[in-house]
Coordinates of C-alpha atoms in Angstrom, one line a residue:
M69 CA 36.7 32.2 10.9
A70 CA 35.2 28.7 11.4
F71 CA 35.9 25.2 10.4
A72 CA 33.7 25.5 7.4
D73 CA 36.1 28.1 6.0
L74 CA 39.0 25.8 6.7
L75 CA 37.4 23.0 4.6
E76 CA 37.0 25.4 1.8
H77 CA 40.7 26.3 2.1
V78 CA 41.8 22.7 1.6
G79 CA 39.6 22.0 -1.4
G80 CA 35.9 22.3 -0.4
M81 CA 33.9 19.5 -2.1
G82 CA 37.0 17.9 -3.7
R83 CA 38.0 14.4 -4.6
F84 CA 38.5 13.4 -1.0
Q85 CA 34.9 14.5 -0.1
V86 CA 33.4 12.8 -3.2
A87 CA 35.2 9.5 -2.4
S88 CA 34.1 9.8 1.3
V89 CA 30.5 10.3 0.3
I90 CA 30.5 7.3 -2.0
L91 CA 32.1 5.1 0.7
L92 CA 29.6 6.3 3.3
A93 CA 26.7 5.9 1.0
M94 CA 27.2 2.2 0.3
P95 CA 26.3 1.1 3.9
V96 CA 23.2 3.4 3.7
L97 CA 22.0 1.3 0.8
M98 CA 21.9 -1.7 3.1
M99 CA 20.5 0.0 6.2
A100 CA 16.9 0.0 4.8
S101 CA 17.3 -3.8 4.6
H102 CA 17.7 -4.0 8.4
N103 CA 15.0 -1.5 9.3
L104 CA 12.3 -3.1 7.1
L105 CA 13.7 -6.7 7.1
Q106 CA 10.9 -8.1 9.2
N107 CA 8.4 -7.5 6.4
F108 CA 10.0 -10.6 4.8
T109 CA 11.7 -12.5 7.6
A110 CA 8.5 -12.3 9.7
A111 CA 6.0 -12.6 6.9
T112 CA 2.8 -14.5 7.9
S113 CA 1.8 -17.4 5.7
D114 CA -1.5 -19.2 5.5
H115 CA -1.6 -21.9 8.2
H116 CA -3.7 -24.4 10.0
C117 CA -3.4 -26.9 12.8
R118 CA -1.2 -29.9 12.1
L119 CA -3.5 -33.0 11.9
H120 CA -2.7 -35.6 14.4
W121 CA -4.7 -38.4 12.7
E122 CA -3.5 -37.7 9.1
A123 CA -1.2 -40.8 9.2
N124 CA -4.3 -43.0 9.5
A125 CA -6.1 -41.3 6.6
T126 CA -3.6 -41.4 3.9
S127 CA -6.2 -42.6 1.4
L128 CA -8.1 -39.3 1.6
D129 CA -7.5 -36.3 -0.7
P130 CA -5.5 -33.6 1.3
Q131 CA -8.3 -31.1 0.9
D132 CA -10.9 -33.7 2.1
L133 CA -8.7 -34.5 5.0
L134 CA -8.4 -30.8 5.9
R135 CA -12.2 -30.4 5.6
V136 CA -12.9 -33.1 8.2
S137 CA -10.1 -32.1 10.5
V138 CA -10.2 -28.2 10.8
P139 CA -13.2 -25.9 10.9
R140 CA -13.5 -23.8 7.7
G141 CA -11.4 -20.6 8.0
E142 CA -10.0 -21.6 11.4
R143 CA -6.3 -21.2 12.0
C144 CA -5.9 -21.8 15.7
R145 CA -8.2 -24.8 16.5
R146 CA -9.0 -28.3 15.1
F147 CA -11.7 -30.9 15.6
V148 CA -11.1 -33.3 18.4
K149 CA -12.4 -36.1 16.1
P150 CA -12.7 -36.2 12.3
Q151 CA -16.1 -34.8 11.2
W152 CA -16.7 -37.4 8.4
W153 CA -20.2 -36.1 7.8
L154 CA -18.7 -33.0 6.1
L155 CA -17.7 -35.2 3.1
E156 CA -21.3 -36.0 2.4
A157 CA -23.3 -33.6 0.2
N158 CA -26.4 -33.7 2.4
G159 CA -24.8 -35.0 5.6
S160 CA -26.0 -33.7 9.0
A161 CA -23.8 -33.2 12.0
P162 CA -24.0 -35.4 15.0
N163 CA -25.6 -33.5 17.9
D164 CA -22.6 -33.7 20.1
S165 CA -19.7 -33.3 17.7
W166 CA -20.0 -29.8 16.1
L167 CA -18.2 -27.8 19.0
E168 CA -15.6 -30.5 19.9
T169 CA -12.5 -28.5 19.0
E170 CA -9.1 -28.1 20.7
P171 CA -6.0 -25.9 20.3
C172 CA -3.2 -26.9 17.9
H173 CA -1.3 -29.1 20.3
D174 CA 0.9 -30.6 17.6
G175 CA 1.9 -27.4 15.9
W176 CA 0.9 -25.9 12.6
T177 CA 1.2 -26.6 8.9
Y178 CA 2.2 -23.6 6.8
D179 CA 1.9 -22.6 3.2
R180 CA 5.5 -22.4 2.0
S181 CA 4.8 -21.4 -1.7
V182 CA 6.1 -17.8 -1.2
F183 CA 8.3 -17.9 1.9
T184 CA 10.1 -21.2 2.4
S185 CA 11.0 -20.2 6.0
T186 CA 10.3 -17.2 8.3
I187 CA 10.7 -16.6 12.0
I188 CA 6.9 -17.2 12.1
T189 CA 7.2 -20.8 10.8
E190 CA 10.4 -21.4 12.6
W191 CA 9.1 -20.6 16.1
D192 CA 5.3 -20.9 15.6
L193 CA 4.6 -17.2 16.2
V194 CA 0.9 -17.5 15.4
C195 CA -2.4 -17.6 17.3
S196 CA -1.6 -16.9 21.0
S197 CA 2.0 -16.1 20.2
R198 CA 1.4 -13.8 17.2
G199 CA 2.1 -10.6 19.3
L200 CA 5.8 -11.7 19.6
K201 CA 6.3 -10.7 15.9
Q202 CA 5.5 -7.1 16.8
L203 CA 7.6 -7.3 19.9
A204 CA 10.7 -8.4 17.9
Q205 CA 10.4 -5.3 15.7
S206 CA 9.9 -3.0 18.7
L207 CA 13.0 -4.4 20.4
Y208 CA 15.0 -3.7 17.2
M209 CA 13.7 -0.1 17.2
A210 CA 14.5 0.2 21.0
G211 CA 18.1 -0.8 20.0
V212 CA 18.1 2.1 17.6
L213 CA 17.1 4.5 20.3
V214 CA 19.6 3.1 22.8
G215 CA 22.4 3.2 20.1
G216 CA 21.6 6.9 19.5
I217 CA 22.1 7.7 23.1
V218 CA 25.2 5.5 23.8
F219 CA 27.1 6.0 20.5
G220 CA 26.5 9.7 20.5
G221 CA 28.4 10.1 23.7
L222 CA 31.1 7.6 22.7
S223 CA 31.8 9.3 19.4
D224 CA 32.5 12.5 21.3
R225 CA 34.9 10.6 23.5
F226 CA 36.7 8.2 21.1
G227 CA 36.2 9.8 17.7
R228 CA 33.9 9.6 14.8
R229 CA 35.8 7.1 12.6
S230 CA 36.5 4.7 15.5
L231 CA 32.8 4.5 16.4
L232 CA 31.8 4.2 12.7
T233 CA 34.3 1.3 12.2
W234 CA 33.0 -0.4 15.3
C235 CA 29.4 0.0 14.3
Y236 CA 30.1 -1.5 10.8
L237 CA 31.6 -4.5 12.6
Q238 CA 28.8 -4.8 15.1
M239 CA 26.2 -4.6 12.4
G240 CA 27.8 -7.4 10.5
V241 CA 28.5 -9.6 13.5
M242 CA 25.1 -9.1 15.2
G243 CA 23.2 -9.5 11.9
T244 CA 25.1 -12.7 11.1
C245 CA 24.4 -14.0 14.6
S246 CA 20.7 -13.3 14.1
S247 CA 20.7 -15.6 11.1
F248 CA 22.0 -18.4 13.3
A249 CA 19.8 -17.7 16.4
P250 CA 18.7 -21.0 17.9
T251 CA 15.7 -19.5 19.8
F252 CA 13.4 -16.5 19.5
T253 CA 14.8 -14.9 22.6
V254 CA 18.3 -15.0 21.3
Y255 CA 17.1 -13.7 17.9
C256 CA 15.5 -10.7 19.7
L257 CA 18.7 -10.0 21.6
F258 CA 20.9 -10.0 18.4
R259 CA 18.3 -7.8 16.6
F260 CA 18.4 -5.3 19.5
L261 CA 22.2 -5.1 19.2
T262 CA 21.9 -4.7 15.5
G263 CA 19.6 -1.8 16.0
T264 CA 22.1 -0.1 18.4
A265 CA 24.8 -0.3 15.6
F266 CA 22.4 1.3 13.1
S267 CA 22.3 4.5 15.1
G268 CA 26.1 4.7 15.3
I269 CA 26.3 4.7 11.5
V270 CA 23.6 7.3 11.1
L271 CA 25.3 9.7 13.5
N272 CA 28.6 10.0 11.6
T273 CA 28.4 11.0 7.9
L274 CA 28.8 14.8 7.4
E275 CA 31.9 15.9 9.4
W276 CA 34.1 16.5 6.4
M277 CA 31.4 18.1 4.2
P278 CA 31.6 21.9 3.5
T279 CA 28.5 23.8 4.7
R280 CA 27.3 24.7 1.2
T281 CA 27.1 21.0 0.2
R282 CA 25.7 19.5 3.4
A283 CA 22.1 19.8 2.2
I284 CA 22.9 18.1 -1.1
V285 CA 24.9 15.4 0.6
G286 CA 22.2 14.8 3.2
T287 CA 19.6 14.6 0.4
F288 CA 21.8 12.2 -1.5
M289 CA 22.1 10.0 1.6
G290 CA 18.3 10.0 2.0
Y291 CA 17.8 8.9 -1.6
C292 CA 20.4 6.1 -1.0
Y293 CA 18.2 4.9 1.8
T294 CA 15.2 5.0 -0.4
T295 CA 17.1 3.1 -3.1
G296 CA 17.9 0.5 -0.5
Q297 CA 14.2 -0.2 -0.2
F298 CA 14.2 -1.4 -3.9
L299 CA 17.3 -3.4 -3.1
L300 CA 15.6 -5.2 -0.2
A301 CA 12.6 -6.2 -2.4
G302 CA 15.0 -7.8 -4.9
I303 CA 17.1 -9.6 -2.4
A304 CA 14.1 -10.9 -0.5
Y305 CA 12.6 -12.2 -3.7
A306 CA 15.8 -14.0 -4.6
V307 CA 16.3 -15.4 -1.0
P308 CA 13.0 -16.6 0.4
D309 CA 14.6 -18.4 3.5
W310 CA 14.7 -16.0 6.4
R311 CA 18.1 -17.2 7.7
W312 CA 19.8 -16.8 4.4
L313 CA 18.1 -13.5 3.8
Q314 CA 19.3 -12.2 7.2
L315 CA 22.8 -13.4 6.4
T316 CA 22.8 -11.8 2.9
V317 CA 22.0 -8.3 4.2
S318 CA 24.5 -8.6 7.0
L319 CA 27.7 -9.9 5.3
P320 CA 28.3 -6.7 3.3
F321 CA 29.0 -4.8 6.6
F322 CA 32.2 -6.8 7.0
G323 CA 33.4 -5.3 3.7
F324 CA 32.3 -1.8 5.0
F325 CA 34.3 -2.5 8.2
L326 CA 37.4 -3.3 6.2
Y327 CA 37.5 -0.2 4.0
S328 CA 36.4 2.1 6.9
W329 CA 40.0 2.1 8.0
W330 CA 40.7 4.3 5.0
L331 CA 38.2 6.9 6.2
T332 CA 39.7 9.9 7.9
E333 CA 39.0 11.0 11.4
S334 CA 37.2 14.3 11.9
A335 CA 39.7 17.1 12.2
R336 CA 37.1 19.2 14.0
W337 CA 36.9 16.5 16.7
M338 CA 40.6 16.1 17.0
V339 CA 41.1 19.8 17.6
M340 CA 38.3 19.7 20.2
V341 CA 40.0 17.0 22.2
G342 CA 43.5 18.5 22.0
K343 CA 45.0 16.5 19.1
S344 CA 45.8 19.5 17.0
Q345 CA 49.0 18.1 15.5
Q346 CA 47.2 15.0 14.2
A347 CA 44.4 17.2 12.9
L348 CA 46.9 19.3 11.0
K349 CA 48.4 16.1 9.3
E350 CA 44.9 14.9 8.3
L351 CA 44.0 18.3 6.8
Q352 CA 47.2 18.4 4.9
K353 CA 46.5 14.9 3.5
V354 CA 43.0 16.0 2.5
A355 CA 44.5 19.1 0.8
R356 CA 46.9 16.9 -1.2
I357 CA 44.1 14.6 -2.4
N358 CA 42.1 17.6 -3.4
G359 CA 45.0 19.1 -5.4
K360 CA 45.5 21.9 -2.8
K361 CA 49.0 20.8 -1.6
E362 CA 50.4 24.3 -1.4
E363 CA 47.4 25.6 0.7
G364 CA 47.7 22.6 3.0
D365 CA 51.5 23.1 3.5
K366 CA 50.8 26.7 4.6
L367 CA 48.7 25.5 7.5
D368 CA 50.2 25.4 10.9
I369 CA 48.9 25.0 14.5
E370 CA 48.3 28.7 15.0
A371 CA 46.3 29.0 11.8
L372 CA 44.3 25.9 12.7
K373 CA 43.4 27.2 16.1
S374 CA 42.3 30.5 14.6
Y375 CA 40.0 28.8 12.3
M376 CA 38.6 26.7 15.1
Q377 CA 38.2 29.5 17.6
K378 CA 34.4 29.8 17.2
E379 CA 33.9 26.0 17.6
M380 CA 36.2 25.8 20.6
T381 CA 34.4 28.7 22.3
S382 CA 30.9 27.2 21.7
S383 CA 32.2 23.8 23.0
R384 CA 32.9 25.3 26.4
S385 CA 29.3 26.3 26.9
H386 CA 27.3 23.4 28.1
H387 CA 23.6 23.0 27.6
T388 CA 21.2 20.4 28.7
V389 CA 17.7 19.1 27.7
F390 CA 16.2 21.5 30.3
D391 CA 17.2 24.4 28.1
L392 CA 14.6 23.2 25.7
V393 CA 11.8 24.1 28.1
R394 CA 13.4 27.0 29.9
T395 CA 11.5 29.8 28.1
P396 CA 7.8 29.8 27.0
V397 CA 8.5 30.2 23.3
V398 CA 11.2 27.5 23.1
R399 CA 9.0 25.3 25.3
R400 CA 6.2 25.7 22.8
I401 CA 8.5 24.8 19.9
S402 CA 9.9 21.8 21.7
C403 CA 6.4 20.4 22.5
C404 CA 5.2 20.9 19.0
L405 CA 8.3 19.4 17.4
C406 CA 8.2 16.4 19.8
F407 CA 4.7 15.6 18.7
V408 CA 5.5 16.1 15.0
W409 CA 8.6 13.8 15.1
F410 CA 6.8 11.1 17.1
S411 CA 3.7 11.1 14.9
T412 CA 5.6 11.1 11.7
S413 CA 7.8 8.1 12.7
F414 CA 4.9 6.4 14.4
A415 CA 2.6 6.5 11.3
Y416 CA 5.5 5.9 8.9
Y417 CA 6.5 2.6 10.5
G418 CA 2.9 1.7 11.1
L419 CA 2.4 1.6 7.3
A420 CA 5.8 0.5 6.2
M421 CA 5.9 -2.6 8.5
D422 CA 2.4 -3.9 7.6
L423 CA 2.7 -4.6 3.8
Q424 CA 0.7 -7.8 4.0
N425 CA -2.3 -5.9 5.1
F426 CA -3.0 -4.7 1.6
D427 CA -3.4 -8.2 0.0
V428 CA -1.0 -7.3 -2.8
N429 CA 2.2 -9.1 -3.8
I430 CA 4.6 -8.2 -1.0
Y431 CA 7.6 -7.7 -3.3
V432 CA 5.6 -5.3 -5.6
I433 CA 4.2 -3.3 -2.7
Q434 CA 7.8 -2.9 -1.3
L435 CA 9.0 -1.5 -4.6
I436 CA 6.0 0.9 -4.8
F437 CA 6.5 2.0 -1.2
G438 CA 10.1 2.7 -1.9
A439 CA 9.4 4.5 -5.3
V440 CA 6.9 6.9 -3.8
D441 CA 9.7 8.5 -1.7
F442 CA 11.4 10.0 -4.7
P443 CA 8.5 12.2 -5.9
A444 CA 7.4 12.9 -2.3
K445 CA 10.8 14.3 -1.3
L446 CA 11.1 16.3 -4.5
V447 CA 7.7 17.9 -4.0
S448 CA 8.5 18.6 -0.4
V449 CA 11.8 20.3 -1.4
L450 CA 9.9 22.6 -3.8
T451 CA 7.2 23.6 -1.3
I452 CA 9.7 24.1 1.5
T453 CA 11.7 26.4 -0.8
F454 CA 8.9 28.4 -2.5
V455 CA 5.9 28.2 -0.1
G456 CA 7.3 27.6 3.5
R457 CA 8.3 25.1 6.1
R458 CA 5.2 25.4 8.3
F459 CA 2.8 24.9 5.3
T460 CA 4.7 21.9 4.0
Q461 CA 5.0 20.3 7.5
S462 CA 1.3 20.8 8.4
L463 CA -0.1 19.8 5.0
A464 CA 2.0 16.6 4.7
L465 CA 0.9 15.3 8.1
I466 CA -2.7 16.1 7.7
L467 CA -2.9 14.5 4.2
A468 CA -1.1 11.4 5.4
G469 CA -3.4 11.0 8.4
L470 CA -6.6 11.5 6.2
A471 CA -5.3 9.0 3.7
I472 CA -4.8 6.4 6.4
L473 CA -8.2 7.1 8.0
A474 CA -10.0 7.0 4.6
N475 CA -8.5 3.6 3.9
I476 CA -10.5 2.2 6.9
L477 CA -13.7 2.9 4.9
V478 CA -12.5 1.3 1.7
P479 CA -13.7 -2.4 1.3
R480 CA -10.9 -5.0 1.2
E481 CA -12.1 -6.1 -2.2
L482 CA -10.9 -2.8 -3.7
R483 CA -7.3 -3.7 -3.3
T484 CA -6.0 -1.2 -5.9
L485 CA -7.7 1.8 -4.2
R486 CA -6.5 0.6 -0.8
T487 CA -3.0 0.3 -2.0
A488 CA -3.1 3.7 -3.7
M489 CA -4.3 5.4 -0.5
A490 CA -1.6 3.7 1.6
V491 CA 1.1 4.7 -0.9
F492 CA -0.1 8.3 -1.0
G493 CA -0.1 8.4 2.8
K494 CA 3.4 6.9 3.0
G495 CA 4.7 9.4 0.5
C496 CA 3.2 12.3 2.6
L497 CA 5.0 10.9 5.7
A498 CA 8.3 10.7 3.7
A499 CA 7.8 14.4 2.8
S500 CA 7.1 15.1 6.4
F501 CA 10.4 13.5 7.5
N502 CA 12.2 15.5 4.8
C503 CA 10.7 18.7 6.0
V504 CA 10.9 18.3 9.8
F505 CA 14.6 17.4 9.7
L506 CA 15.4 20.8 8.1
Y507 CA 12.7 22.6 10.1
T508 CA 14.0 21.4 13.5
G509 CA 17.5 22.6 12.8
E510 CA 16.2 26.1 11.8
L511 CA 13.8 26.5 14.7
Y512 CA 16.2 25.8 17.6
P513 CA 18.6 28.6 18.5
T514 CA 22.3 27.9 17.8
V515 CA 23.2 27.4 21.4
I516 CA 20.8 24.5 21.9
R517 CA 20.4 23.3 18.3
Q518 CA 22.2 19.9 18.8
T519 CA 20.4 19.3 22.0
G520 CA 17.1 19.9 20.3
M521 CA 18.0 17.6 17.4
G522 CA 18.9 14.9 19.9
L523 CA 15.5 15.2 21.6
A524 CA 13.8 15.1 18.2
N525 CA 15.7 11.9 17.3
T526 CA 14.6 10.3 20.6
M527 CA 10.9 11.1 19.9
A528 CA 11.2 9.6 16.4
R529 CA 12.6 6.4 17.8
L530 CA 9.9 6.3 20.5
G531 CA 7.4 6.5 17.6
S532 CA 9.0 3.7 15.7
I533 CA 9.1 1.5 18.9
T534 CA 5.4 2.2 19.6
A535 CA 4.1 1.6 16.1
P536 CA 4.5 -2.2 16.1
L537 CA 3.0 -2.6 19.6
V538 CA -0.1 -0.7 18.6
K539 CA -0.8 -3.4 16.0
M540 CA -1.5 -5.8 19.0
V541 CA -4.6 -3.7 19.7
G542 CA -6.0 -5.0 16.4
E543 CA -6.5 -8.4 17.9
V544 CA -9.4 -6.9 19.9
F545 CA -10.7 -4.2 17.5
P546 CA -9.1 -4.7 14.0
V547 CA -9.5 -1.1 12.7
L548 CA -8.3 0.6 15.9
P549 CA -4.6 0.6 15.0
F550 CA -5.4 2.4 11.7
I551 CA -7.6 4.9 13.6
I552 CA -4.6 5.7 15.8
Y553 CA -2.1 5.7 12.9
G554 CA -4.3 8.2 11.1
A555 CA -5.4 10.4 14.0
A556 CA -1.8 11.0 15.2
P557 CA -0.5 12.7 12.1
V558 CA -3.7 14.8 11.6
V559 CA -3.5 16.1 15.2
S560 CA 0.3 16.8 14.9
G561 CA -0.3 18.6 11.5
L562 CA -2.7 20.9 13.3
V563 CA -0.2 21.4 16.1
A564 CA 2.5 22.3 13.5
I565 CA 0.5 25.4 12.6
F566 CA 1.6 27.0 15.8
L567 CA 5.3 26.8 14.9
P568 CA 7.2 29.9 13.6
E569 CA 7.9 30.1 9.9
T570 CA 11.6 30.0 9.1
R571 CA 11.6 30.5 5.3
D572 CA 14.1 33.2 4.2
M573 CA 15.0 33.9 7.8
A574 CA 18.4 33.9 9.5
L575 CA 18.9 31.1 12.0
P576 CA 18.1 32.2 15.5
E577 CA 21.2 32.6 17.7
S578 CA 19.5 32.9 21.1
G579 CA 15.7 32.5 20.8
W580 CA 12.4 33.6 19.3
R581 CA 10.1 36.5 20.1
R582 CA 6.6 37.3 18.9
G583 CA 6.6 40.4 16.6
R584 CA 3.5 42.3 15.6
D585 CA 2.7 40.1 12.6
T586 CA 5.1 37.2 12.8
W587 CA 7.8 35.4 14.7
V588 CA 11.2 37.1 14.9
G589 CA 14.5 35.3 15.5
G590 CA 16.9 36.7 18.1

């Protein structure tokens, strides 16, 4: 018998589990706000050099003043002297004045009609400093990666609930501190620490869920994250100042911290660390909440240990990341999955964090990008179930990459077509994420499954870190980032063809071997 049987014994998916799912889902609604927050807090507005002689030309119309002060279409330089000849219909330029420009020594003037304040306008992250915007997002994603490594180990040592409670508090405190950051460097530090807390929340959600309902609960959590993208668009529209927006999406985590004390520590973890008596009390409490008091009262330490025997035996066998490359077949699977995870996350955040590129109302495009996840995930579930994992994974990635590459050829004037192609690509990447999460768990043998999932998560985080940095290449060759964003999923989609199919197959316990016509789990 296993712990899954024990959960069924004390009520299965009862009132306790339903209440836990609801309480755990509420923070997930706000997590998209932090992941995609810089679409709004770091939005770029139209800007031009601040005019150092404007005080002496107050009689001029503002547009005329701008015409004689800044070259047309120029954002990073201004004329050294006013070019008055530009006000004359048939005026000609003085021979020595046309090229007399200088950098924006006095700062910039920004269009604040949409965003009253952003980190761009706050710290002048434009022109030579515009790459710092992408650096800030990459540092946040680096925090997510570090958090996954650090909090994964700490949750095994101190418990799931303790780490979850701490991460709620850290998310609230660091997010709030970000809204009061006095400098860009301090802002990046607090955003990094916010990212580390994000991973700790993701790691601990399904410990009390019966096996038969884990897929449903996992899908529900995924849709909560998708719904959070709608929520972010609404909040950002209502709160156009970046500091207040940062504060608004951070304060709810203090509420999550307070009620997290009601959440119950994982009985599985307590038995593993030798706290069997405490685990028994928690299981009996869960049984009472689920209306199974009599079944809970029948439990004792010996019965608990008999249920947990399989988990306790497996916990004594230690496996490392080197087991993922020990045999040729598992090495092939690991290499393919690493590429798939990296490319999916890389292209996903390359699209999702560049909403202003499509010249559409940023709030509308955020809603559309969130909405496409619903049908995309539904279609992927159907094809995964009735066609196969390998087909779904490969097709989703190839279509996503082709959509991104095709968008390079679409003229900027055709905004609707460009937006439709981007939305289709983003939907395919959402379907890819949905598939690869299930596929990875089915491909790795039981003895190294968690190690493999940890490596996959690391590769996804590396993809999300790299995505913003690639945008910097666009300063030299504007279409190059989109060539890279499109090529990566196409190549990884072709690589996915070499993975074994797992539809209607038992999970492999020790490894895979090549049969006459197909792969066989062993």
